[in-house]
Short mmCIF file of C-alpha atoms and ligand atoms in Angstrom, two decimals:
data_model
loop_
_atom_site.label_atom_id
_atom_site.label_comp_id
_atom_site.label_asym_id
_atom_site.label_seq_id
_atom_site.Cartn_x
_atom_site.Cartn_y
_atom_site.Cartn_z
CA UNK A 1 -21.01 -4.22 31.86
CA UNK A 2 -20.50 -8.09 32.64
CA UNK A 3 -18.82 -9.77 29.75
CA UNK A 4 -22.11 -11.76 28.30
CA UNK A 5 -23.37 -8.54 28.05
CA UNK A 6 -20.56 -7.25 26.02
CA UNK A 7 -20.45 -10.35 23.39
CA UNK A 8 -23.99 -9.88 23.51
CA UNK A 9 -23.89 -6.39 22.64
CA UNK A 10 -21.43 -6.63 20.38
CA UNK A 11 -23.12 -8.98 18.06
CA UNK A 12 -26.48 -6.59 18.43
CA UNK A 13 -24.86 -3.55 18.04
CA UNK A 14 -21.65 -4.05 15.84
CA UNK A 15 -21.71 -5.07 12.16
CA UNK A 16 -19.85 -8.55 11.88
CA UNK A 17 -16.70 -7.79 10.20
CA UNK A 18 -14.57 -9.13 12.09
CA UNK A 19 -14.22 -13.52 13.89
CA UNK A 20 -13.47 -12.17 17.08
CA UNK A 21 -11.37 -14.62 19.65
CA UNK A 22 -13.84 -14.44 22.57
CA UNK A 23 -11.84 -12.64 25.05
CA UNK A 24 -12.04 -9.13 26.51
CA UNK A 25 -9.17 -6.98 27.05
CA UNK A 26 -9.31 -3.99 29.48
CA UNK A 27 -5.42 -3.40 30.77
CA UNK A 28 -2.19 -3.36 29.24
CA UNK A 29 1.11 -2.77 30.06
CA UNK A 30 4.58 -3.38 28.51
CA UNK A 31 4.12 -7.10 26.58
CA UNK A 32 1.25 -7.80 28.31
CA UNK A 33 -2.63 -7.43 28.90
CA UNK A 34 -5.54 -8.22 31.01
CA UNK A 35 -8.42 -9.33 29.83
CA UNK A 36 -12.16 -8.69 32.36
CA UNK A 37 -11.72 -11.67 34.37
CA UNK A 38 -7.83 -10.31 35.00
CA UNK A 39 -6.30 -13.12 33.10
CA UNK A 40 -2.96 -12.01 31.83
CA UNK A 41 -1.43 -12.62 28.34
CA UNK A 42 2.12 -12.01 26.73
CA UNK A 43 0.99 -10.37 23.79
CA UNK A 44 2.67 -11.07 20.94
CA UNK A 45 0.84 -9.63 18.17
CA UNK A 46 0.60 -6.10 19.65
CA UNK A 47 -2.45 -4.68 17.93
CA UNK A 48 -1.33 -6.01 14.34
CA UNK A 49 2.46 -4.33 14.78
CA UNK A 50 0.62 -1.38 16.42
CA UNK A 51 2.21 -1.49 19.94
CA UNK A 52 6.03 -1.60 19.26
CA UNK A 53 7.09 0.54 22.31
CA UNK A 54 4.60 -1.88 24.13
CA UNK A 55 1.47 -0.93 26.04
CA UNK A 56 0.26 2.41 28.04
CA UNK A 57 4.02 3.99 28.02
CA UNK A 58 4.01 6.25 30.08
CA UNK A 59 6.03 9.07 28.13
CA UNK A 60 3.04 8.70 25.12
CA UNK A 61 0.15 8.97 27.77
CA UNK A 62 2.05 11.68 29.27
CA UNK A 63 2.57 13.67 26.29
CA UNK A 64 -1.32 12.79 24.89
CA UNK A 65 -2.34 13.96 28.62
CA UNK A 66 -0.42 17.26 28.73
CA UNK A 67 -1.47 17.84 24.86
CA UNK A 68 -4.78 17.35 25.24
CA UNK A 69 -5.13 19.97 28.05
CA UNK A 70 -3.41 22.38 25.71
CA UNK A 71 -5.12 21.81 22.50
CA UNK A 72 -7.02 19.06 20.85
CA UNK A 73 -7.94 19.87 17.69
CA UNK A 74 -7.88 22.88 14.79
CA UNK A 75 -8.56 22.59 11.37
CA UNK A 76 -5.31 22.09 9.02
CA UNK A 77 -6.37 25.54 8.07
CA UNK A 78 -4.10 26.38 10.84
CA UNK A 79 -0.10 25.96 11.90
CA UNK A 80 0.36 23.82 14.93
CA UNK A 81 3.25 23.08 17.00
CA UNK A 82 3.47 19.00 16.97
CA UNK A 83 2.91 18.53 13.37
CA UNK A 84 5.61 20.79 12.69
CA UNK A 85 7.68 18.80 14.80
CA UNK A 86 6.98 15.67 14.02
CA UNK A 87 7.66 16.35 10.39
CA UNK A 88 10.21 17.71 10.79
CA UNK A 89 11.47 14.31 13.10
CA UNK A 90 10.21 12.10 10.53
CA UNK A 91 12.37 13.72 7.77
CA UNK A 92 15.27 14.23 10.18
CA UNK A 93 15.69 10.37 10.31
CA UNK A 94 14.70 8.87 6.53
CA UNK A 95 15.04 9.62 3.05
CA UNK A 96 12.22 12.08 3.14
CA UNK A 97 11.75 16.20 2.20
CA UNK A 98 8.27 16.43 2.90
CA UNK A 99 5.10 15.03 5.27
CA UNK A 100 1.75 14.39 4.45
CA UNK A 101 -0.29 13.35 7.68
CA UNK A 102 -3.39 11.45 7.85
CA UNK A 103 -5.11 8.77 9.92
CA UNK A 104 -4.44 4.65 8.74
CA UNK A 105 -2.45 3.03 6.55
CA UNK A 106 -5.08 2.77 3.95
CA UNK A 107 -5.36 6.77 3.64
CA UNK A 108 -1.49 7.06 3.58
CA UNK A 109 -1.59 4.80 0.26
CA UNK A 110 -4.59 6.57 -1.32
CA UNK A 111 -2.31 9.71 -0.73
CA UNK A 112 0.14 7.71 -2.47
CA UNK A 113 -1.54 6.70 -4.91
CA UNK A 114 -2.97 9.96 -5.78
CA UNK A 115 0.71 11.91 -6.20
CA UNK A 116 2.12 9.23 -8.15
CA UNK A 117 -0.43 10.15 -10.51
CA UNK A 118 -0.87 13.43 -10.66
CA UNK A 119 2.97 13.68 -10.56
CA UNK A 120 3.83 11.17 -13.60
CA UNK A 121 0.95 13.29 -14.93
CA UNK A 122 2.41 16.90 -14.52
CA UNK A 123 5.77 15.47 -15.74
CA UNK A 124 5.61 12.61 -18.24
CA UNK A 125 2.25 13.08 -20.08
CA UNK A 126 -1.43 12.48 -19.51
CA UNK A 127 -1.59 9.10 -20.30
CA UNK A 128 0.45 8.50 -17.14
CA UNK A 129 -1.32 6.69 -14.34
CA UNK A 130 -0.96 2.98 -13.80
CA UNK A 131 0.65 1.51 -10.96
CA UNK A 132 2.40 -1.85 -10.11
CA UNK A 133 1.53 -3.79 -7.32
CA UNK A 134 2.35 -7.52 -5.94
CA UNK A 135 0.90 -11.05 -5.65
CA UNK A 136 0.13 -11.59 -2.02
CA UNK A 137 0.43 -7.86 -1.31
CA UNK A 138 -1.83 -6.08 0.95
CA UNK A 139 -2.35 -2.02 0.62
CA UNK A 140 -5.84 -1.46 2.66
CA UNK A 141 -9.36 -1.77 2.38
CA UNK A 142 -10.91 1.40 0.34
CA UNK A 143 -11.44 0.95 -3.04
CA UNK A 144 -7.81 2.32 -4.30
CA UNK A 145 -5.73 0.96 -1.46
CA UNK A 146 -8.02 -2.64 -2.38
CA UNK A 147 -7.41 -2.61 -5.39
CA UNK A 148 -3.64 -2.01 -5.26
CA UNK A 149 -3.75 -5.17 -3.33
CA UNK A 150 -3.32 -7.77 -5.63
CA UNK A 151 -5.06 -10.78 -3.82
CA UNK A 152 -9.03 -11.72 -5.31
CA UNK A 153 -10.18 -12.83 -2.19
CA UNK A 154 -10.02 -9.15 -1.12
CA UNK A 155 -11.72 -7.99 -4.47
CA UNK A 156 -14.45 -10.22 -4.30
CA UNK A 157 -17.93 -8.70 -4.20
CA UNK A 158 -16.48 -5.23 -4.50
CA UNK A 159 -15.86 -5.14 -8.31
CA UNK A 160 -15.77 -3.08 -10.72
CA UNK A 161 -12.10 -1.94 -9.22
CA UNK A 162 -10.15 0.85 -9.69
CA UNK A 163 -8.63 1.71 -13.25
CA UNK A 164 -4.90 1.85 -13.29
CA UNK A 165 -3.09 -0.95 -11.26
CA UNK A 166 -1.05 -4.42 -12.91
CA UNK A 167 -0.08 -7.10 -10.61
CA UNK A 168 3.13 -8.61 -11.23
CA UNK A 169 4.57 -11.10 -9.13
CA UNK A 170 6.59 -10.54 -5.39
CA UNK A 171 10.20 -11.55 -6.04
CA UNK A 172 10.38 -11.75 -9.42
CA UNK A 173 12.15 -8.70 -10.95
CA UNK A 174 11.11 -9.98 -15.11
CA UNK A 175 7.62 -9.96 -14.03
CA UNK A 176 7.66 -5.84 -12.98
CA UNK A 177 9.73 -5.34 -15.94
CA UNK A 178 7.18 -6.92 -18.14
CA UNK A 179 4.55 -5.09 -17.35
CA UNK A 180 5.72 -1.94 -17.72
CA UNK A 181 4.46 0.44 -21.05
CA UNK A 182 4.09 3.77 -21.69
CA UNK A 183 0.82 4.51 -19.38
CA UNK A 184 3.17 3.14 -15.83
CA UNK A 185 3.56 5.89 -13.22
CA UNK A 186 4.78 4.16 -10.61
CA UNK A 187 6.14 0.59 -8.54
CA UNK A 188 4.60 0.15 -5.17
CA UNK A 189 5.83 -2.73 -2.78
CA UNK A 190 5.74 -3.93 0.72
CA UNK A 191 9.81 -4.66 1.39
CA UNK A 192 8.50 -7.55 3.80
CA UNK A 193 4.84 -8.43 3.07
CA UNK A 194 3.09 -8.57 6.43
CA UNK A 195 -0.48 -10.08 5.45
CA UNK A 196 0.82 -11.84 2.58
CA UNK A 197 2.54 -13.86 5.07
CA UNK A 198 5.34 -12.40 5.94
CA UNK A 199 7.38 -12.46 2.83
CA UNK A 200 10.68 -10.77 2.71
CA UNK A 201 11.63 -9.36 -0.31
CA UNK A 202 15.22 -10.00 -1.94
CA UNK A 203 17.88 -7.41 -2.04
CA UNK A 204 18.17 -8.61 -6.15
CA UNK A 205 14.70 -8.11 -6.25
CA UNK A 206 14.38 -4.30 -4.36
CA UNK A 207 17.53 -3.26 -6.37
CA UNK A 208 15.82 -4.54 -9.51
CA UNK A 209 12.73 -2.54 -8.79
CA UNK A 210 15.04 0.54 -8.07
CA UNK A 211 17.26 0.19 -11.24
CA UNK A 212 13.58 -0.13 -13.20
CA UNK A 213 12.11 2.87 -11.70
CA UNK A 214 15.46 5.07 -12.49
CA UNK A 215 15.18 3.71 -16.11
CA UNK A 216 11.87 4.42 -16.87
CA UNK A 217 10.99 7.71 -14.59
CA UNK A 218 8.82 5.47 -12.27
CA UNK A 219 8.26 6.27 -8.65
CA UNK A 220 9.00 3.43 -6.71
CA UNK A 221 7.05 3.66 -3.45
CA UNK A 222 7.25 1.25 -0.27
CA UNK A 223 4.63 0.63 2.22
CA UNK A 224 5.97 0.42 5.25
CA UNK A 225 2.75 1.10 7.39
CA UNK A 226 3.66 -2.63 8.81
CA UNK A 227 7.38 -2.58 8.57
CA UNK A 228 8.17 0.61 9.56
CA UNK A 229 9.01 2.19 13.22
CA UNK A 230 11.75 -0.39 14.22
CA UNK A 231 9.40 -3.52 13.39
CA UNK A 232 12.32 -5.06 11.46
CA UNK A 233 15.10 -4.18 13.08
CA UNK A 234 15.60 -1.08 11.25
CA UNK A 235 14.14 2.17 11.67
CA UNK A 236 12.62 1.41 8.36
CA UNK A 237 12.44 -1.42 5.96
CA UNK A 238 14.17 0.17 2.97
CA UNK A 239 17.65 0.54 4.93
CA UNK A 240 18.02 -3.28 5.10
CA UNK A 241 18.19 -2.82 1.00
CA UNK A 242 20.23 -0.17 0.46
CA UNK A 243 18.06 2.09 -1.82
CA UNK A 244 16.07 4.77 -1.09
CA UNK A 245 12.29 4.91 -2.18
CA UNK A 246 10.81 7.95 -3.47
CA UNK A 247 7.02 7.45 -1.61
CA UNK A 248 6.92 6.03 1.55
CA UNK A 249 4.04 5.27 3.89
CA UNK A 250 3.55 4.97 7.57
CA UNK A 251 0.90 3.95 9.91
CA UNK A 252 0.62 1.30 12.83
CA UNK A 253 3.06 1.99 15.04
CA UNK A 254 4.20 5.59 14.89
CA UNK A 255 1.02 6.56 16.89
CA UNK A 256 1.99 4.41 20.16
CA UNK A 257 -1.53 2.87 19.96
CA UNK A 258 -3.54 6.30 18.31
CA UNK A 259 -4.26 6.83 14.41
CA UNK A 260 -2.16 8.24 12.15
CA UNK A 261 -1.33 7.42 9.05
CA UNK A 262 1.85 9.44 7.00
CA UNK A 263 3.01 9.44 3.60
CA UNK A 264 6.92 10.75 3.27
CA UNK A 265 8.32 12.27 0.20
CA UNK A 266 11.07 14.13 -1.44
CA UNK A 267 11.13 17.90 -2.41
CA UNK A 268 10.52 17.78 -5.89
CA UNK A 269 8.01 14.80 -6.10
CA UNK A 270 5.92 16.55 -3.35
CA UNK A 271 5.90 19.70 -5.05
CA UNK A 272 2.93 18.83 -7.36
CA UNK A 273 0.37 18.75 -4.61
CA UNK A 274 -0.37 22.42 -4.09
CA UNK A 275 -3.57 24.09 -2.83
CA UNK A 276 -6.44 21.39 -2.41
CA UNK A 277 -4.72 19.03 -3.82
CA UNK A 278 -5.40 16.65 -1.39
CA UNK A 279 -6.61 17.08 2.68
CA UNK A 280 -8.09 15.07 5.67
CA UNK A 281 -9.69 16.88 8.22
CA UNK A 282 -8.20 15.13 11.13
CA UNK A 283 -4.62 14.84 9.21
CA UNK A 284 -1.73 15.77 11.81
CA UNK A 285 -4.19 16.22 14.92
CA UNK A 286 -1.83 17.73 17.82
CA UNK A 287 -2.69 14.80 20.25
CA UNK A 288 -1.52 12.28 18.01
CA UNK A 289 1.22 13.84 16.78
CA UNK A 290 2.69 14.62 20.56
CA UNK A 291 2.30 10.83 21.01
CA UNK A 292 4.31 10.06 17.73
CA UNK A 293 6.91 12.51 18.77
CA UNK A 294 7.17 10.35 22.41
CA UNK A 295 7.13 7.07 20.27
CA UNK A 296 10.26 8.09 18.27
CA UNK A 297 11.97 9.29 21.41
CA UNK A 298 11.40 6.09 23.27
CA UNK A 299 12.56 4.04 19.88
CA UNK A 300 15.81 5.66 19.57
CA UNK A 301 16.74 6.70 23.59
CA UNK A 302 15.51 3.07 24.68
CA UNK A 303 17.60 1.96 21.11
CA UNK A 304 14.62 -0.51 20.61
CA UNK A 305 15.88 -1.25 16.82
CA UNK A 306 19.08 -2.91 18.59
CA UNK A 307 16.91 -5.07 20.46
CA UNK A 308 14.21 -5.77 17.87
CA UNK A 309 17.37 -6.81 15.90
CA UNK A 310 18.67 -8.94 18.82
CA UNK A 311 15.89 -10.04 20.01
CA UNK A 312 14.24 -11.60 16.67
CA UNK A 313 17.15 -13.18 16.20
CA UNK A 314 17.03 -15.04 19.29
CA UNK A 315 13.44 -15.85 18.81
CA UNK A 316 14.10 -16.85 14.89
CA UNK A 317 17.02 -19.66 16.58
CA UNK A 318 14.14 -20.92 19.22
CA UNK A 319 11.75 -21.15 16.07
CA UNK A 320 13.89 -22.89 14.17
CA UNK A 321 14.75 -25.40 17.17
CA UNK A 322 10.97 -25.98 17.30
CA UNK A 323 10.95 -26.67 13.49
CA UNK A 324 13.86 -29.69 14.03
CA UNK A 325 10.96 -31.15 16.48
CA UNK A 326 8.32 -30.73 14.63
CA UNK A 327 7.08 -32.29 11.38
CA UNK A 328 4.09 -29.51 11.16
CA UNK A 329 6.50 -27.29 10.88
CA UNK A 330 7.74 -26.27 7.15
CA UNK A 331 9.51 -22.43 7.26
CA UNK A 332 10.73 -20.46 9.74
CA UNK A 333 11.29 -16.91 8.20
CA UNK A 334 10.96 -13.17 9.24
CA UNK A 335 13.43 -9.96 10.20
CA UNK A 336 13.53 -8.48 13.37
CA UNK A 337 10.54 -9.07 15.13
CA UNK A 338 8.74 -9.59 12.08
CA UNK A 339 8.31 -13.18 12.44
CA UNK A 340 6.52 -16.01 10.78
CA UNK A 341 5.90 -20.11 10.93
CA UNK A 342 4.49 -21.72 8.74
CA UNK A 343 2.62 -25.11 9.13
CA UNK A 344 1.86 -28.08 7.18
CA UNK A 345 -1.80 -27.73 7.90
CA UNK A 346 -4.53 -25.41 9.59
CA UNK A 347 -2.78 -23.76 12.63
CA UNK A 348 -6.06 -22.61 14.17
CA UNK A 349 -5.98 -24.95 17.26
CA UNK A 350 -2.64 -23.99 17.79
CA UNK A 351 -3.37 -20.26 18.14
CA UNK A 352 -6.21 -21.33 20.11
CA UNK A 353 -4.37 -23.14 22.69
CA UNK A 354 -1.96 -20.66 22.74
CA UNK A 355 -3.99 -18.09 23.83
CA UNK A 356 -5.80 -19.95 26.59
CA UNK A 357 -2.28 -20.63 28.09
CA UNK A 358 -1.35 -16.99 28.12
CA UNK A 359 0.37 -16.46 24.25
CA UNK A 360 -1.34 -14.35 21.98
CA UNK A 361 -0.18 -15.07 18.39
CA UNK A 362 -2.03 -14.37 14.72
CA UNK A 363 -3.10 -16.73 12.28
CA UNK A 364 -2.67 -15.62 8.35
CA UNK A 365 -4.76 -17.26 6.41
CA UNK A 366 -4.78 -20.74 7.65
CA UNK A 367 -0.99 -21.46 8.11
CA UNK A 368 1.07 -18.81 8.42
CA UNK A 369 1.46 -18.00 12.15
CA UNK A 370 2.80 -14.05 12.41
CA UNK A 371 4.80 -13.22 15.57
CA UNK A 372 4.71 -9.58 15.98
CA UNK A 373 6.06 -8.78 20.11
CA UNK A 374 6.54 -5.42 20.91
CA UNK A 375 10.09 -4.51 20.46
CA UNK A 376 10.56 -3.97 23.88
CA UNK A 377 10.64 -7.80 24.43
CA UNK A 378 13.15 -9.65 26.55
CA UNK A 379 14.51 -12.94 26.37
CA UNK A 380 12.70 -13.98 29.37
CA UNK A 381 9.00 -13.12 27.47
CA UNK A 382 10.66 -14.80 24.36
CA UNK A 383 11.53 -18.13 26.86
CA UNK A 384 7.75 -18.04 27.90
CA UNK A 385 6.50 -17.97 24.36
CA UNK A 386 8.58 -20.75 23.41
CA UNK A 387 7.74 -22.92 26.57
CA UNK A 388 4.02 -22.35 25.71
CA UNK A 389 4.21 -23.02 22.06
CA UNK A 390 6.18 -26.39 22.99
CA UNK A 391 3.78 -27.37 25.51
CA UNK A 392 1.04 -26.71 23.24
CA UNK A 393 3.10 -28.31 20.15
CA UNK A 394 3.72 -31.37 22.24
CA UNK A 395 -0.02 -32.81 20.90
CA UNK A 396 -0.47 -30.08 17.81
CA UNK A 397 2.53 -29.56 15.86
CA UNK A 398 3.65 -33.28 16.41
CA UNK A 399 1.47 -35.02 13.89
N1 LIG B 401 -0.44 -1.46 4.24
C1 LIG B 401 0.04 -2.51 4.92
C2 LIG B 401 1.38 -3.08 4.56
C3 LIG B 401 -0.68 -3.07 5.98
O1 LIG B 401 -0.20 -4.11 6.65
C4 LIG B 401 -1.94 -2.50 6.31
C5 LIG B 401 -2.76 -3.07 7.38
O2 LIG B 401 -2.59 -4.17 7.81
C6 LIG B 401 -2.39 -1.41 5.56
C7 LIG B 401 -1.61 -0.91 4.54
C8 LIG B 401 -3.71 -0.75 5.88
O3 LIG B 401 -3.57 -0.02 7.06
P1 LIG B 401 -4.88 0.50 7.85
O4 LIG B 401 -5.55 -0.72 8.41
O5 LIG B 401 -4.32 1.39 8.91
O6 LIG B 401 -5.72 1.22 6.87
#
């Protein structure tokens, strides 16, 4: 197909849902893609924190070769070998007892949301349901994980919302606390709030949250389908904070670039989901789960947290040497390479000039500019960024 074809097509054939950036992508490897025309790119947003071992590894395709020549798919009727494994990974290295796979970041939450219920429910009393979510949070797109988002512009149109969730606000421990009554079941939070804008959460405010969920038998559940996998330079979010959480949720990354979505718990909270409790037909699917098992091999033999750690804070000390430049510039904040800038004004052009010099970067809203490189990034990609974003800042960020 020649690429008019495929806007062309795309606009027939695809419901709109998404402003695409007109360019086609057919290759990747490591930080970088291709697009049809074999342009390259340093791609720094990698799939919305999707790509954090980087593109087409070859130990992922390897193992989603070799395990899709042995078995594809059964139903979770069935025992499999990579699911068991995986688990049993994925509880080897966090807080966690017990797995629950499914397929995005959106299903892991209504999981979530679904035992916090029914487990406040089987312990505390009936009347036991509602949970607390954030200002500027974002949880997914179905009607629970939507709802548990606490930002209207995601609401709009979509109403009447789910029963059962209070929005209190991000950082501000009295605001949780005040909110809490005798129907509250549970405390969900993003530690660093990736579509909010990249809001990192304070170690008052986490501990706050934990010494309020002790107190009052709440669950306190993180989602760390955006921070998790090494994104922050920790295999997960919570460790930065020194508290464990009692829910927590995976997607993006732990797939290597397949879905799969995971919600981790302890023993004795997961042991209220019994028979049919809840399901997903293609929950734990071997292929994906051999490619998560290579993804958390490659994290911690290629010790990718160290250099996510490293690395972002190199690129946080550039950022903040473009911010003395540059008036446009107001905040330079993020953890790991879980990075944000934040702009004066509309940073559109800029992301648009970026990208036809090479740079792919991702607009929030309209001026919150998230960095998200794979966390197998060097200095030398981290120089090119820079260079770009100066050259392009030279006329843009100036002003
Ligand atoms: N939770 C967080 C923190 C996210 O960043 C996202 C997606 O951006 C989701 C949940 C939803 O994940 P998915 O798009 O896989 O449903």
């Amino acid at each position: 197909m020649k690429a008019h074809e495929i806007f062309e097509y795309d606009s027939k054939y695809i419901i709109h849902t998404y402003k695409r950036t007109p360019v086609i992508f057919v290759k990747g490897k490591k930080c970088f893609l291709w697009d049809i025309h074999g342009k390259q790119y340093l791609d720094f947003v990698s799939g919305l924190a999707v790509n954090n071992i980087g593109h087409c590894n070859f130990k992922v395709t390897s193992a989603i070769r070799n395990q899709s020549y042995k078995l594809m798919h059964v139903s979770n009727l069935y025992y499999t070998v990579p699911s068991v494994k995986l688990a049993k990974e994925l509880c080897r290295i966090s807080f966690a007892q017990k797995c629950f796979f499914c397929n995005s970041g959106a299903e892991a939450n209504e999981a979530t949301i679904k035992l916090t219920r029914k487990y406040a429910k089987t312990k505390f009393g009936e009347n036991k349901h509602t949970i607390i979510t954030f200002s500027s949070s974002f949880h997914g797109r179905t009607m629970g994980t939507l709802t548990a988002t606490a930002q209207e512009k995601f609401h709009k149109g979509y109403e009447p919302l789910l029963p059962g969730f209070k929005y209190a606000n991000f950082n501000d421990i009295e605001s949780a606390k005040n909110l809490i009554d005798e129907n509250t079941a549970g405390i969900m939070v993003e530690p660093i709030q990736g579509e909010g804008g990249v809001n990192i959460a304070t170690q008052e405010f986490i501990q706050g949250l934990r010494e309020l969920c002790d107190k009052n038998n709440l669950l306190l559940i993180f989602d760390e389908v955006q921070t998790g996998i090494g994104r922050t330079g920790a295999m997960f979010a919570y460790e930065h904070y020194k508290i464990t959480p009692d829910i927590m949720t995976l997607a993006k990354a732990i797939g290597g670039g397949l879905p799969l979505g995971v919600m981790l718990t302890k023993d004795t909270i997961a042991e209220v989901f019994d028979y049919g409790s809840h399901a997903s037909t293609f929950g734990a699917n071997p292929v994906v789960c051999a490619a998560a098992i290579a993804v958390l091999n490659i994290i911690q033999k290629e010790k990718l947290i160290k250099n996510a750690k490293e690395m972002g804070e190199y690129f946080l000390s550039k950022l903040q040497n473009l911010k003395a430049k540059y008036n446009k510039i107001v905040d330079v904040r993020g953890l790991g390479l879980m990075i944000a800038v934040e702009l004066n004004s509309s940073g559109e052009k800029i992301v648009e000039e970026c990208m036809k010099e090479g740079l792919i970067i991702n607009l929030i809203g309209e001026k919150i500019i998230r960095f998200l490189p794979p966390l197998i990034v060097t200095k030398k990609e981290i120089d090119k960024a820079i260079n770009i974003l100066n050259k392009v800042g030279a006329s843009l960020l100036a002003q």
